[in-house]
PDB file of C-alpha atoms in Angstrom:
ATOM      1  CA  MET J  31       2.453 -18.052  14.712  1.00  0.00           C
ATOM      2  CA  ALA J  32       2.898 -17.809  10.797  1.00  0.00           C
ATOM      3  CA  ASN J  33       5.553 -16.383   8.630  1.00  0.00           C
ATOM      4  CA  ALA J  34       4.944 -12.760   7.555  1.00  0.00           C
ATOM      5  CA  THR J  35       3.064 -12.616   4.187  1.00  0.00           C
ATOM      6  CA  ILE J  36       3.617 -10.321   1.543  1.00  0.00           C
ATOM      7  CA  ILE J  37       0.780  -9.637  -1.187  1.00  0.00           C
ATOM      8  CA  GLU J  38       1.129  -7.311  -4.367  1.00  0.00           C
ATOM      9  CA  PRO J  39      -2.282  -6.508  -5.468  1.00  0.00           C
ATOM     10  CA  LEU J  40      -3.231  -7.844  -8.988  1.00  0.00           C
ATOM     11  CA  ALA J  41      -4.793  -5.723 -11.702  1.00  0.00           C
ATOM     12  CA  MET J  42      -8.320  -6.372 -12.147  1.00  0.00           C
ATOM     13  CA  THR J  43     -10.364  -5.873 -15.258  1.00  0.00           C
ATOM     14  CA  ALA J  44     -13.787  -4.856 -13.869  1.00  0.00           C
ATOM     15  CA  ILE J  45     -15.333  -4.748 -10.314  1.00  0.00           C
ATOM     16  CA  THR J  46     -19.371  -5.152 -10.276  1.00  0.00           C
ATOM     17  CA  ALA J  47     -22.009  -5.764  -7.674  1.00  0.00           C
ATOM     18  CA  PRO J  48     -24.437  -7.847  -9.129  1.00  0.00           C
ATOM     19  CA  SER J  49     -26.498  -7.401  -5.994  1.00  0.00           C
ATOM     20  CA  GLY J  50     -26.775  -3.663  -6.528  1.00  0.00           C
ATOM     21  CA  SER J  51     -25.237  -0.562  -4.957  1.00  0.00           C
ATOM     22  CA  ALA J  52     -26.456   2.252  -2.817  1.00  0.00           C
ATOM     23  CA  ALA J  53     -27.330   5.537  -4.821  1.00  0.00           C
ATOM     24  CA  GLY J  54     -24.368   7.186  -5.851  1.00  0.00           C
ATOM     25  CA  PHE J  55     -21.704   4.531  -5.078  1.00  0.00           C
ATOM     26  CA  ASP J  56     -19.702   2.820  -7.886  1.00  0.00           C
ATOM     27  CA  PRO J  57     -18.015  -0.643  -7.331  1.00  0.00           C
ATOM     28  CA  ALA J  58     -15.209   0.516  -9.548  1.00  0.00           C
ATOM     29  CA  VAL J  59     -13.747   2.640  -6.539  1.00  0.00           C
ATOM     30  CA  LEU J  60     -12.813  -0.744  -4.893  1.00  0.00           C
ATOM     31  CA  ALA J  61      -9.982  -1.015  -7.251  1.00  0.00           C
ATOM     32  CA  ASN J  62      -8.174   2.550  -6.516  1.00  0.00           C
ATOM     33  CA  ASP J  63      -5.876   3.032  -3.148  1.00  0.00           C
ATOM     34  CA  LEU J  64      -8.037   6.025  -1.903  1.00  0.00           C
ATOM     35  CA  LEU J  65      -9.521   4.159   1.126  1.00  0.00           C
ATOM     36  CA  GLY J  66     -11.560   7.118   2.138  1.00  0.00           C
ATOM     37  CA  VAL J  67     -13.615   6.695  -1.438  1.00  0.00           C
ATOM     38  CA  VAL J  68     -15.760   3.702  -0.510  1.00  0.00           C
ATOM     39  CA  TRP J  69     -18.287   1.597  -2.264  1.00  0.00           C
ATOM     40  CA  GLN J  70     -21.600   0.944  -0.219  1.00  0.00           C
ATOM     41  CA  ALA J  71     -23.877  -1.694  -0.576  1.00  0.00           C
ATOM     42  CA  PRO J  72     -27.944  -1.283  -0.213  1.00  0.00           C
ATOM     43  CA  VAL J  73     -29.313  -1.973   3.231  1.00  0.00           C
ATOM     44  CA  ALA J  74     -29.529  -5.762   3.011  1.00  0.00           C
ATOM     45  CA  ALA J  75     -28.472  -8.954   4.851  1.00  0.00           C
ATOM     46  CA  THR J  76     -26.715 -10.018   1.884  1.00  0.00           C
ATOM     47  CA  SER J  77     -24.273  -8.491  -0.821  1.00  0.00           C
ATOM     48  CA  ILE J  78     -22.088  -9.500  -3.562  1.00  0.00           C
ATOM     49  CA  ILE J  79     -18.923  -8.085  -5.171  1.00  0.00           C
ATOM     50  CA  GLN J  80     -17.881  -9.707  -8.354  1.00  0.00           C
ATOM     51  CA  ILE J  81     -14.416  -9.289 -10.018  1.00  0.00           C
ATOM     52  CA  ASP J  82     -13.203  -9.957 -13.586  1.00  0.00           C
ATOM     53  CA  MET J  83      -9.408 -10.567 -13.846  1.00  0.00           C
ATOM     54  CA  GLY J  84      -9.575 -10.413 -17.558  1.00  0.00           C
ATOM     55  CA  ALA J  85      -7.988 -13.787 -17.866  1.00  0.00           C
ATOM     56  CA  ASP J  86      -7.098 -16.758 -15.751  1.00  0.00           C
ATOM     57  CA  VAL J  87      -4.343 -15.766 -13.519  1.00  0.00           C
ATOM     58  CA  THR J  88      -2.716 -17.227 -10.477  1.00  0.00           C
ATOM     59  CA  PHE J  89      -3.816 -15.853  -6.740  1.00  0.00           C
ATOM     60  CA  ASP J  90      -4.408 -17.404  -3.435  1.00  0.00           C
ATOM     61  CA  SER J  91      -5.528 -14.252  -1.451  1.00  0.00           C
ATOM     62  CA  ILE J  92      -8.238 -11.714  -1.089  1.00  0.00           C
ATOM     63  CA  VAL J  93      -7.943  -8.578   1.192  1.00  0.00           C
ATOM     64  CA  LEU J  94     -10.738  -6.069   1.727  1.00  0.00           C
ATOM     65  CA  LEU J  95      -9.869  -2.638   3.531  1.00  0.00           C
ATOM     66  CA  GLY J  96     -11.467   0.289   4.885  1.00  0.00           C
ATOM     67  CA  CYS J  97     -14.635  -1.500   5.775  1.00  0.00           C
ATOM     68  CA  GLY J  98     -17.697  -0.129   7.658  1.00  0.00           C
ATOM     69  CA  GLY J  99     -21.217  -0.653   8.624  1.00  0.00           C
ATOM     70  CA  ALA J 100     -22.578  -3.981   9.409  1.00  0.00           C
ATOM     71  CA  LEU J 101     -19.526  -5.752  10.218  1.00  0.00           C
ATOM     72  CA  SER J 102     -20.282  -7.594  13.525  1.00  0.00           C
ATOM     73  CA  GLY J 103     -21.166 -11.124  12.677  1.00  0.00           C
ATOM     74  CA  ALA J 104     -20.694 -10.633   9.124  1.00  0.00           C
ATOM     75  CA  GLN J 105     -19.524 -13.581   7.077  1.00  0.00           C
ATOM     76  CA  ILE J 106     -17.650 -13.808   3.895  1.00  0.00           C
ATOM     77  CA  ALA J 107     -17.488 -16.980   1.290  1.00  0.00           C
ATOM     78  CA  ILE J 108     -15.689 -16.902  -1.910  1.00  0.00           C
ATOM     79  CA  SER J 109     -16.570 -18.475  -5.481  1.00  0.00           C
ATOM     80  CA  ILE J 110     -14.154 -19.060  -8.240  1.00  0.00           C
ATOM     81  CA  ALA J 111     -14.660 -19.455 -11.862  1.00  0.00           C
ATOM     82  CA  THR J 112     -12.275 -20.101 -14.504  1.00  0.00           C
ATOM     83  CA  ALA J 113     -12.593 -18.118 -18.133  1.00  0.00           C
ATOM     84  CA  ALA J 114     -13.675 -21.528 -19.425  1.00  0.00           C
ATOM     85  CA  GLN J 115     -16.622 -21.657 -17.011  1.00  0.00           C
ATOM     86  CA  GLY J 116     -17.451 -17.987 -17.370  1.00  0.00           C
ATOM     87  CA  SER J 117     -18.819 -15.648 -15.257  1.00  0.00           C
ATOM     88  CA  SER J 118     -22.369 -17.528 -14.682  1.00  0.00           C
ATOM     89  CA  PHE J 119     -20.663 -19.146 -11.698  1.00  0.00           C
ATOM     90  CA  VAL J 120     -22.825 -22.307 -12.299  1.00  0.00           C
ATOM     91  CA  SER J 121     -19.659 -24.650 -12.173  1.00  0.00           C
ATOM     92  CA  ALA J 122     -17.693 -22.560  -9.889  1.00  0.00           C
ATOM     93  CA  TRP J 123     -15.828 -23.680  -7.047  1.00  0.00           C
ATOM     94  CA  ASN J 124     -17.462 -22.528  -3.954  1.00  0.00           C
ATOM     95  CA  GLY J 125     -15.583 -21.960  -0.561  1.00  0.00           C
ATOM     96  CA  ALA J 126     -17.007 -22.220   3.100  1.00  0.00           C
ATOM     97  CA  ALA J 127     -18.430 -19.306   4.701  1.00  0.00           C
ATOM     98  CA  GLU J 128     -16.104 -17.666   7.566  1.00  0.00           C
ATOM     99  CA  ALA J 129     -16.223 -14.744   9.616  1.00  0.00           C
ATOM    100  CA  PHE J 130     -15.702 -11.594   7.764  1.00  0.00           C
ATOM    101  CA  LEU J 131     -13.679  -9.855  10.123  1.00  0.00           C
ATOM    102  CA  ALA J 132      -9.884 -10.993  10.171  1.00  0.00           C
ATOM    103  CA  GLY J 133      -9.629 -10.754  13.903  1.00  0.00           C
ATOM    104  CA  ALA J 134     -11.941  -9.533  16.768  1.00  0.00           C
ATOM    105  CA  THR J 135      -9.771  -6.437  17.714  1.00  0.00           C
ATOM    106  CA  MET J 136     -10.864  -3.472  15.443  1.00  0.00           C
ATOM    107  CA  PRO J 137      -8.172  -1.285  14.477  1.00  0.00           C
ATOM    108  CA  ARG J 138      -7.987   2.094  15.722  1.00  0.00           C
ATOM    109  CA  SER J 139      -9.453   3.806  12.536  1.00  0.00           C
ATOM    110  CA  GLY J 140     -12.726   1.694  13.354  1.00  0.00           C
ATOM    111  CA  ARG J 141     -12.476   0.338   9.616  1.00  0.00           C
ATOM    112  CA  GLY J 142     -12.751  -3.303   9.362  1.00  0.00           C
ATOM    113  CA  LYS J 143     -10.379  -5.398   7.124  1.00  0.00           C
ATOM    114  CA  ALA J 144     -10.931  -8.981   5.826  1.00  0.00           C
ATOM    115  CA  LEU J 145      -8.457 -11.596   4.935  1.00  0.00           C
ATOM    116  CA  TRP J 146      -9.332 -14.695   2.956  1.00  0.00           C
ATOM    117  CA  LEU J 147      -6.390 -17.153   2.385  1.00  0.00           C
ATOM    118  CA  ALA J 148      -6.964 -19.938  -0.174  1.00  0.00           C
ATOM    119  CA  PRO J 149      -7.740 -23.434   1.380  1.00  0.00           C
ATOM    120  CA  VAL J 150      -6.474 -26.505   0.260  1.00  0.00           C
ATOM    121  CA  GLY J 151      -8.643 -27.703  -2.872  1.00  0.00           C
ATOM    122  CA  ALA J 152      -9.117 -24.131  -4.012  1.00  0.00           C
ATOM    123  CA  PRO J 153      -8.356 -23.520  -7.751  1.00  0.00           C
ATOM    124  CA  ALA J 154      -4.957 -22.250  -8.233  1.00  0.00           C
ATOM    125  CA  ALA J 155      -6.026 -19.856 -11.031  1.00  0.00           C
ATOM    126  CA  ALA J 156      -8.996 -18.344 -12.256  1.00  0.00           C
ATOM    127  CA  ARG J 157     -10.906 -15.458 -14.100  1.00  0.00           C
ATOM    128  CA  TYR J 158     -13.788 -14.622 -11.982  1.00  0.00           C
ATOM    129  CA  ILE J 159     -14.060 -14.227  -8.363  1.00  0.00           C
ATOM    130  CA  ARG J 160     -17.210 -13.740  -6.423  1.00  0.00           C
ATOM    131  CA  ILE J 161     -17.240 -12.171  -2.956  1.00  0.00           C
ATOM    132  CA  ASN J 162     -20.518 -13.365  -1.139  1.00  0.00           C
ATOM    133  CA  LEU J 163     -21.342 -11.201   1.994  1.00  0.00           C
ATOM    134  CA  SER J 164     -23.762 -12.704   4.222  1.00  0.00           C
ATOM    135  CA  ALA J 165     -25.418 -11.890   7.987  1.00  0.00           C
ATOM    136  CA  LEU J 166     -24.750  -8.270   7.224  1.00  0.00           C
ATOM    137  CA  GLY J 167     -28.185  -7.201   8.970  1.00  0.00           C
ATOM    138  CA  THR J 168     -30.844  -4.949   7.751  1.00  0.00           C
ATOM    139  CA  SER J 169     -30.340  -1.698   9.476  1.00  0.00           C
ATOM    140  CA  ILE J 170     -26.759  -0.364   8.727  1.00  0.00           C
ATOM    141  CA  ALA J 171     -25.396  -0.549   5.073  1.00  0.00           C
ATOM    142  CA  PHE J 172     -21.964  -2.365   4.420  1.00  0.00           C
ATOM    143  CA  ASN J 173     -19.170  -0.337   2.866  1.00  0.00           C
ATOM    144  CA  ALA J 174     -15.653  -1.007   1.644  1.00  0.00           C
ATOM    145  CA  GLY J 175     -12.576   1.054   0.524  1.00  0.00           C
ATOM    146  CA  ARG J 176     -10.481  -1.419  -1.325  1.00  0.00           C
ATOM    147  CA  VAL J 177     -10.583  -4.814  -2.431  1.00  0.00           C
ATOM    148  CA  ILE J 178      -7.070  -6.669  -3.157  1.00  0.00           C
ATOM    149  CA  VAL J 179      -6.361  -9.887  -4.929  1.00  0.00           C
ATOM    150  CA  GLY J 180      -3.191 -11.239  -5.086  1.00  0.00           C
ATOM    151  CA  LYS J 181      -0.578 -14.350  -4.525  1.00  0.00           C
ATOM    152  CA  ARG J 182       1.252 -13.939  -1.491  1.00  0.00           C
ATOM    153  CA  ILE J 183       4.872 -14.441  -0.844  1.00  0.00           C
ATOM    154  CA  GLN J 184       5.781 -16.250   2.482  1.00  0.00           C
ATOM    155  CA  LEU J 185       9.620 -16.755   2.804  1.00  0.00           C
ATOM    156  CA  ALA J 186      10.998 -19.893   4.596  1.00  0.00           C
ATOM    157  CA  ARG J 187      12.639 -17.823   7.073  1.00  0.00           C
ATOM    158  CA  ASN J 188      10.445 -15.229   9.150  1.00  0.00           C
ATOM    159  CA  PHE J 189      11.740 -11.587   9.709  1.00  0.00           C
ATOM    160  CA  SER J 190      14.265 -11.354  12.600  1.00  0.00           C
ATOM    161  CA  PHE J 191      13.457  -9.847  16.059  1.00  0.00           C
ATOM    162  CA  GLY J 192      13.589  -5.967  16.058  1.00  0.00           C
ATOM    163  CA  ALA J 193      10.496  -5.059  14.167  1.00  0.00           C
ATOM    164  CA  ALA J 194       9.395  -1.676  14.448  1.00  0.00           C
ATOM    165  CA  ARG J 195       6.287  -0.407  14.669  1.00  0.00           C
ATOM    166  CA  GLY J 196       5.363   3.230  14.653  1.00  0.00           C
ATOM    167  CA  VAL J 197       3.686   6.213  13.318  1.00  0.00           C
ATOM    168  CA  ARG J 198       4.193   9.142  10.685  1.00  0.00           C
ATOM    169  CA  SER J 199       2.381  11.883  11.760  1.00  0.00           C
ATOM    170  CA  LEU J 200       1.394  14.363   9.051  1.00  0.00           C
ATOM    171  CA  GLY J 201       0.741  17.499  11.297  1.00  0.00           C
ATOM    172  CA  ASN J 202       3.321  19.589  12.634  1.00  0.00           C
ATOM    173  CA  VAL J 203       3.958  21.778  15.802  1.00  0.00           C
ATOM    174  CA  ASP J 204       5.784  25.200  15.724  1.00  0.00           C
ATOM    175  CA  PHE J 205       6.042  27.668  18.552  1.00  0.00           C
ATOM    176  CA  SER J 206       5.387  31.663  18.192  1.00  0.00           C
ATOM    177  CA  VAL J 207       7.831  34.051  19.512  1.00  0.00           C
ATOM    178  CA  ALA J 208       5.610  34.087  22.720  1.00  0.00           C
ATOM    179  CA  GLY J 209       6.149  30.492  23.134  1.00  0.00           C
ATOM    180  CA  VAL J 210       2.473  29.734  21.964  1.00  0.00           C
ATOM    181  CA  PRO J 211       2.220  26.401  20.330  1.00  0.00           C
ATOM    182  CA  LEU J 212       1.005  26.736  16.519  1.00  0.00           C
ATOM    183  CA  VAL J 213      -0.450  23.253  15.785  1.00  0.00           C
ATOM    184  CA  ARG J 214      -1.236  21.928  12.475  1.00  0.00           C
ATOM    185  CA  ARG J 215      -3.162  18.789  12.750  1.00  0.00           C
ATOM    186  CA  GLY J 216      -2.792  15.840  10.363  1.00  0.00           C
ATOM    187  CA  ALA J 217      -3.440  12.200   9.929  1.00  0.00           C
ATOM    188  CA  LYS J 218      -1.395   9.872  11.603  1.00  0.00           C
ATOM    189  CA  LEU J 219      -0.481   6.872   9.542  1.00  0.00           C
ATOM    190  CA  ARG J 220       1.026   3.547  10.963  1.00  0.00           C
ATOM    191  CA  THR J 221       4.310   2.539  10.041  1.00  0.00           C
ATOM    192  CA  ILE J 222       6.280  -1.038  10.183  1.00  0.00           C
ATOM    193  CA  GLY J 223       9.565  -2.095   9.482  1.00  0.00           C
ATOM    194  CA  VAL J 224      10.819  -5.643   9.204  1.00  0.00           C
ATOM    195  CA  THR J 225      14.157  -7.011   8.240  1.00  0.00           C
ATOM    196  CA  PHE J 226      14.436 -10.824   6.890  1.00  0.00           C
ATOM    197  CA  ASN J 227      17.956 -11.600   7.401  1.00  0.00           C
ATOM    198  CA  ALA J 228      18.345 -14.697   5.860  1.00  0.00           C
ATOM    199  CA  VAL J 229      16.398 -15.229   2.514  1.00  0.00           C
ATOM    200  CA  TYR J 230      17.375 -17.922   0.091  1.00  0.00           C
ATOM    201  CA  ASN J 231      19.239 -16.925  -3.090  1.00  0.00           C
ATOM    202  CA  ASP J 232      16.029 -18.616  -5.087  1.00  0.00           C
ATOM    203  CA  GLU J 233      13.797 -16.501  -3.068  1.00  0.00           C
ATOM    204  CA  VAL J 234      15.509 -13.502  -4.008  1.00  0.00           C
ATOM    205  CA  GLU J 235      15.555 -14.239  -7.570  1.00  0.00           C
ATOM    206  CA  THR J 236      12.022 -15.551  -8.023  1.00  0.00           C
ATOM    207  CA  SER J 237      10.042 -13.504  -5.391  1.00  0.00           C
ATOM    208  CA  VAL J 238      11.342 -10.656  -3.617  1.00  0.00           C
ATOM    209  CA  GLN J 239      13.617  -8.797  -6.102  1.00  0.00           C
ATOM    210  CA  PRO J 240      11.193  -8.981  -8.951  1.00  0.00           C
ATOM    211  CA  LEU J 241       8.336  -7.782  -6.545  1.00  0.00           C
ATOM    212  CA  VAL J 242      10.580  -5.057  -5.322  1.00  0.00           C
ATOM    213  CA  GLU J 243      11.378  -3.796  -8.991  1.00  0.00           C
ATOM    214  CA  ARG J 244       7.653  -3.980  -9.777  1.00  0.00           C
ATOM    215  CA  VAL J 245       6.176  -2.047  -6.900  1.00  0.00           C
ATOM    216  CA  GLY J 246       9.138   0.272  -6.172  1.00  0.00           C
ATOM    217  CA  THR J 247       8.152   3.140  -3.729  1.00  0.00           C
ATOM    218  CA  ASP J 248       4.923   3.982  -5.766  1.00  0.00           C
ATOM    219  CA  VAL J 249       2.738   0.852  -5.589  1.00  0.00           C
ATOM    220  CA  PRO J 250       1.196  -0.301  -2.183  1.00  0.00           C
ATOM    221  CA  ILE J 251       1.507  -3.783  -1.171  1.00  0.00           C
ATOM    222  CA  ILE J 252       0.165  -5.686   1.764  1.00  0.00           C
ATOM    223  CA  LEU J 253       2.174  -6.806   4.476  1.00  0.00           C
ATOM    224  CA  VAL J 254       0.909  -9.163   7.211  1.00  0.00           C
ATOM    225  CA  THR J 255       3.291  -9.644  10.161  1.00  0.00           C
ATOM    226  CA  ASP J 256       1.679 -12.862  11.034  1.00  0.00           C
ATOM    227  CA  SER J 257      -1.350 -14.377   8.988  1.00  0.00           C
ATOM    228  CA  ALA J 258      -2.375 -17.211  11.405  1.00  0.00           C
ATOM    229  CA  ALA J 259      -5.987 -16.691  13.186  1.00  0.00           C
ATOM    230  CA  HIS J 260      -5.673 -14.363  16.126  1.00  0.00           C
ATOM    231  CA  ALA J 261      -7.848 -11.792  17.624  1.00  0.00           C
ATOM    232  CA  ASP J 262      -5.591  -8.888  16.570  1.00  0.00           C
ATOM    233  CA  ARG J 263      -4.772  -9.928  13.186  1.00  0.00           C
ATOM    234  CA  GLN J 264      -6.791  -6.896  11.876  1.00  0.00           C
ATOM    235  CA  ASN J 265      -3.999  -4.763  13.261  1.00  0.00           C
ATOM    236  CA  ARG J 266      -1.323  -7.081  11.792  1.00  0.00           C
ATOM    237  CA  ILE J 267      -2.224  -6.214   8.186  1.00  0.00           C
ATOM    238  CA  TYR J 268      -0.615  -3.088   6.805  1.00  0.00           C
ATOM    239  CA  PHE J 269      -1.457  -1.965   3.253  1.00  0.00           C
ATOM    240  CA  GLY J 270       0.926   0.988   2.039  1.00  0.00           C
ATOM    241  CA  TYR J 271       3.983   2.040   0.295  1.00  0.00           C
ATOM    242  CA  LEU J 272       7.699   0.915   0.888  1.00  0.00           C
ATOM    243  CA  ALA J 273       9.760   3.749   2.099  1.00  0.00           C
ATOM    244  CA  GLY J 274      13.577   4.545   1.453  1.00  0.00           C
ATOM    245  CA  SER J 275      15.334   2.470  -1.052  1.00  0.00           C
ATOM    246  CA  PRO J 276      13.864  -1.023  -1.018  1.00  0.00           C
ATOM    247  CA  GLY J 277      16.139  -4.033  -2.315  1.00  0.00           C
ATOM    248  CA  THR J 278      18.154  -6.935  -1.385  1.00  0.00           C
ATOM    249  CA  ILE J 279      21.750  -7.282  -0.133  1.00  0.00           C
ATOM    250  CA  GLN J 280      23.958 -10.665  -0.061  1.00  0.00           C
ATOM    251  CA  ALA J 281      24.787 -10.462   3.613  1.00  0.00           C
ATOM    252  CA  ARG J 282      26.309 -14.049   3.617  1.00  0.00           C
ATOM    253  CA  ALA J 283      27.106 -16.615   1.202  1.00  0.00           C
ATOM    254  CA  GLY J 284      23.799 -18.358   0.401  1.00  0.00           C
ATOM    255  CA  SER J 285      21.480 -16.086   1.863  1.00  0.00           C
ATOM    256  CA  TYR J 286      20.406 -12.284   1.325  1.00  0.00           C
ATOM    257  CA  GLN J 287      18.963  -9.681   3.468  1.00  0.00           C
ATOM    258  CA  ALA J 288      15.675  -7.745   2.517  1.00  0.00           C
ATOM    259  CA  ALA J 289      14.260  -5.046   4.539  1.00  0.00           C
ATOM    260  CA  PHE J 290      10.708  -3.605   4.252  1.00  0.00           C
ATOM    261  CA  GLU J 291       9.458  -0.469   5.553  1.00  0.00           C
ATOM    262  CA  ILE J 292       5.920   0.412   4.804  1.00  0.00           C
ATOM    263  CA  VAL J 293       3.760   3.769   5.420  1.00  0.00           C
ATOM    264  CA  ALA J 294       0.370   2.276   5.582  1.00  0.00           C
ATOM    265  CA  LEU J 295      -2.830   3.891   4.218  1.00  0.00           C
ATOM    266  CA  ASP J 296      -5.105   1.875   6.400  1.00  0.00           C
TER     267      ASP J 296
END
């Protein structure tokens, strides 16, 4: 088991698809948080998504969400180039191919998730990222709703027992005077609540509190409750908004408490 991972999405200057897009689909939508609005590739065994961060930035994680189509058996490989190396990727660092799906068990939504964590030897900072997709098959088109590039926060001490998994239902039920149920169905959003009860002072000052102050409750983040390889890892990835009043509390001398409650979009 690995400690929980928090990833804040970094701003991206441009997203393109050098291998092409299906008619009517724009890869730029991969930068918005509307997971139901997808980019779709042409029906082909391979596809490429290319990201321009605008300048060399530090990152170590890439996540794709809301993915559909040819996912079974698909693979992902990452190529990385600095601003000095340029967007041709001639002198880029090239990572090994790995299974596209973060775990074998699919989410209830049926939309897949990919989680790439930089291996030892990957560049710490770069401008250009190429996501190379292969083994997509030639009968169903691949599509995706969001791509996220970020630098993960993994605290030295994991969250405490008492993690709360639940659902926020956006529908409601009322009753008529005759006792007839009046149902208005709505989406059901996953929720997760975890509390880190022993966060070191330097972690609060350099990582946790700055993150909370940047994202507030209106910028989504990624929480992976356990990033270790596992069949159920897709369901351990939450992408959504912090609820309540996020912040940190000095619970005792030398350490803080930080609680994260997330309403997930995925």
